Coordinates of C-alpha atoms in Angstrom, one line a residue:
M1 CA 44.8 -12.3 -28.0
S2 CA 42.6 -11.1 -25.1
G3 CA 43.9 -7.9 -24.7
H4 CA 43.0 -7.1 -28.4
V5 CA 39.5 -8.7 -27.6
H6 CA 39.0 -6.5 -25.1
R7 CA 40.4 -3.3 -27.2
D8 CA 37.8 -4.2 -29.9
D9 CA 34.9 -4.3 -27.0
F10 CA 36.3 -1.1 -25.6
G11 CA 36.1 0.5 -29.0
S12 CA 32.3 -0.6 -29.5
R13 CA 31.2 0.5 -26.3
L14 CA 32.7 3.9 -26.6
G15 CA 31.3 4.2 -30.4
M16 CA 27.8 3.2 -28.9
W17 CA 27.9 5.9 -26.3
L18 CA 28.9 8.2 -28.5
F19 CA 26.3 7.2 -30.8
L20 CA 23.7 7.7 -27.7
V21 CA 24.7 11.0 -26.9
T22 CA 24.1 12.2 -30.3
E23 CA 20.4 10.9 -30.0
M24 CA 20.3 12.8 -26.3
V25 CA 21.4 16.1 -28.1
L26 CA 18.7 15.7 -30.5
F27 CA 15.6 14.7 -28.1
G28 CA 17.2 17.1 -25.7
G29 CA 16.9 20.0 -28.2
L30 CA 13.1 19.3 -28.5
F31 CA 12.5 19.0 -24.8
I32 CA 14.1 22.3 -24.6
G33 CA 11.3 23.3 -27.4
Y34 CA 8.6 21.9 -25.5
S35 CA 9.4 24.0 -22.5
Y36 CA 9.5 27.4 -24.0
M37 CA 6.6 26.4 -25.6
R38 CA 4.8 25.0 -22.8
F39 CA 6.0 28.4 -20.9
K40 CA 4.4 30.5 -23.6
Y41 CA 1.3 28.7 -23.7
P42 CA 0.4 27.2 -20.3
A43 CA -3.1 27.0 -20.6
E44 CA -3.3 25.5 -24.2
F45 CA -0.6 22.7 -23.0
H46 CA -2.8 22.1 -20.0
H47 CA -6.1 21.6 -22.5
G48 CA -4.1 19.7 -24.9
G49 CA -2.9 17.2 -22.5
S50 CA -6.1 16.7 -21.2
E51 CA -7.0 15.4 -24.8
L52 CA -4.7 12.5 -24.3
N53 CA -5.2 9.0 -23.0
A54 CA -2.8 8.9 -19.6
T55 CA -4.1 5.2 -18.8
L56 CA -2.6 4.6 -22.0
G57 CA 0.7 6.2 -21.6
V58 CA 1.2 4.7 -18.1
I59 CA 0.4 1.1 -19.5
N60 CA 3.0 1.7 -22.4
T61 CA 5.5 3.3 -19.9
L62 CA 5.3 -0.3 -18.1
V63 CA 5.7 -2.4 -21.4
L64 CA 8.6 -0.6 -22.0
L65 CA 10.1 -0.9 -18.3
T66 CA 9.5 -4.8 -18.7
S67 CA 11.0 -4.9 -21.9
S68 CA 14.2 -3.1 -20.6
L69 CA 14.1 -5.6 -17.9
T70 CA 13.8 -8.4 -20.2
V71 CA 16.9 -7.2 -22.0
V72 CA 18.7 -7.0 -19.2
L73 CA 17.9 -10.5 -18.0
A74 CA 19.1 -11.8 -21.9
I75 CA 22.1 -10.3 -21.4
V76 CA 22.7 -12.0 -18.1
A77 CA 21.6 -15.3 -19.2
I78 CA 24.2 -15.3 -22.5
Q79 CA 26.8 -14.4 -19.9
R80 CA 25.6 -17.5 -18.4
A81 CA 25.7 -19.3 -21.4
Q82 CA 22.3 -20.1 -21.2
K83 CA 21.4 -19.6 -24.9
K84 CA 17.5 -20.6 -25.0
L85 CA 17.0 -18.7 -22.0
A86 CA 18.4 -15.6 -23.8
M87 CA 16.2 -16.1 -26.6
A88 CA 13.4 -16.3 -24.6
F89 CA 14.3 -13.0 -22.8
L90 CA 15.1 -11.1 -26.3
S91 CA 11.5 -13.0 -27.6
S92 CA 9.8 -11.7 -24.7
T93 CA 11.5 -8.2 -25.5
L94 CA 10.4 -8.0 -29.2
V95 CA 6.7 -9.0 -28.5
L96 CA 6.6 -6.4 -25.7
G97 CA 8.1 -3.4 -28.5
V98 CA 5.4 -4.3 -30.6
T99 CA 2.6 -4.3 -27.8
F100 CA 4.0 -0.5 -27.1
L101 CA 3.6 0.0 -31.0
V102 CA 0.1 -1.5 -30.9
I103 CA -1.3 0.3 -28.3
K104 CA 0.5 3.6 -29.9
S105 CA -1.1 3.2 -33.0
F106 CA -4.5 2.6 -31.5
E107 CA -3.8 6.0 -29.8
W108 CA -3.3 8.2 -32.9
A109 CA -6.0 6.7 -34.9
A110 CA -8.1 8.3 -32.0
K111 CA -6.6 11.8 -32.4
F112 CA -7.0 11.2 -36.3
H113 CA -10.4 10.0 -35.9
H114 CA -11.2 13.2 -33.9
G115 CA -9.4 15.5 -36.1
L116 CA -6.5 15.9 -33.9
Y117 CA -3.3 15.4 -36.2
P118 CA -1.1 18.1 -38.1
N119 CA -2.8 20.2 -40.8
S120 CA -6.1 19.0 -40.3
A121 CA -9.1 21.1 -40.6
H122 CA -10.3 20.4 -37.0
L123 CA -6.7 21.5 -35.3
A124 CA -6.7 24.7 -37.5
T125 CA -9.5 25.9 -35.5
L126 CA -8.0 25.5 -32.1
P127 CA -6.2 28.0 -30.4
P128 CA -2.4 28.2 -31.6
G129 CA -1.0 27.0 -28.7
E130 CA -2.8 24.0 -29.0
Q131 CA -1.9 23.3 -32.5
V132 CA 1.8 23.8 -31.2
F133 CA 0.9 20.9 -28.7
F134 CA -0.2 18.1 -30.8
G135 CA 2.5 19.1 -33.6
L136 CA 5.1 18.5 -30.6
Y137 CA 2.9 15.5 -29.5
F138 CA 3.1 13.7 -33.0
T139 CA 6.7 14.8 -33.6
M140 CA 8.2 13.8 -30.7
T141 CA 6.3 10.4 -29.9
G142 CA 6.5 9.5 -34.0
L143 CA 10.5 10.0 -33.8
H144 CA 10.4 8.3 -30.4
G145 CA 8.3 5.3 -32.4
L146 CA 10.7 5.4 -35.1
H147 CA 13.4 4.9 -32.6
V148 CA 11.2 1.9 -30.9
I149 CA 10.9 0.1 -34.7
A150 CA 14.9 0.7 -35.1
G151 CA 15.3 -0.7 -31.6
L152 CA 13.3 -3.5 -32.6
S153 CA 15.1 -4.4 -35.8
V154 CA 18.5 -4.3 -33.7
L155 CA 17.1 -6.8 -31.3
G156 CA 15.6 -9.0 -33.8
V157 CA 19.1 -8.8 -35.3
M158 CA 20.6 -9.7 -31.9
L159 CA 18.1 -12.5 -31.5
W160 CA 19.3 -14.3 -34.7
W161 CA 23.0 -13.7 -34.0
V162 CA 22.3 -15.6 -30.4
A163 CA 20.3 -18.4 -32.3
T164 CA 23.1 -19.4 -34.9
D165 CA 25.9 -18.6 -32.2
R166 CA 27.5 -15.2 -33.5
I167 CA 26.8 -13.9 -29.6
R168 CA 27.6 -16.7 -27.1
Q169 CA 29.2 -16.3 -23.5
D170 CA 32.7 -14.9 -24.7
R171 CA 31.3 -12.8 -27.4
Y172 CA 28.2 -10.4 -26.7
I173 CA 29.2 -7.0 -27.2
H174 CA 26.7 -6.1 -29.4
L175 CA 23.9 -7.6 -27.5
E176 CA 24.9 -5.1 -25.0
N177 CA 25.1 -2.4 -27.2
G178 CA 21.4 -3.3 -28.5
G179 CA 20.5 -3.3 -25.0
L180 CA 22.2 0.0 -24.3
Y181 CA 19.9 1.5 -27.2
W182 CA 16.9 -0.2 -26.0
H183 CA 17.2 1.5 -22.7
L184 CA 17.4 4.6 -24.2
V185 CA 14.4 4.1 -26.2
D186 CA 12.9 3.6 -22.6
V187 CA 14.5 6.5 -21.0
I188 CA 13.4 9.0 -23.6
W189 CA 9.5 7.6 -23.3
I190 CA 9.7 8.2 -19.4
F191 CA 10.4 11.9 -20.3
L192 CA 7.9 12.1 -22.9
L193 CA 5.0 10.5 -20.3
P194 CA 4.6 13.5 -18.1
L195 CA 5.7 16.1 -20.7
F196 CA 2.5 15.2 -22.7
Y197 CA 0.1 12.4 -21.2
L198 CA 0.6 14.2 -17.5
A199 CA 0.4 17.9 -18.4
A200 CA -3.4 18.4 -17.8

């Protein structure tokens, strides 16, 4: 019987890793496209990066790094049958994830206020390289934001499953997989930070 559970867990982990590989291929393609365009428009990308708020970018990085830690602590807690502690750490992760999105929404709102968004009249007056920079900025950070929302949805379900004992000390593979997805979200942002916010 234990062997059957082991095979199920292995298959679940393998499926999750294959899914993560497809996600990495997606963002990898975008990173390659960014690199080509930055090589083509170095001065414009430098100027575009100076228009972003690096402080908010760094703060959001710390928020996501902390949220990855709380996910790990939640998994450790459930392995030790500390249900309430696991729920507390998962709740903290959700709060941190929402905090990231709130900060990002303020940042995007500021860019819209200054007319720096795709197809805006002001952006159309800027050099082609800066138009490309902000197009990539909104595409890549927007796609990442969707992944954050997806991750929060998954972890919200995990929190419910912990509360209802569907996830417990002897059965926590789904929480592990949810944590892996959240770590991917974190790693992608760590790449986005220097590409955009530290491009100046």
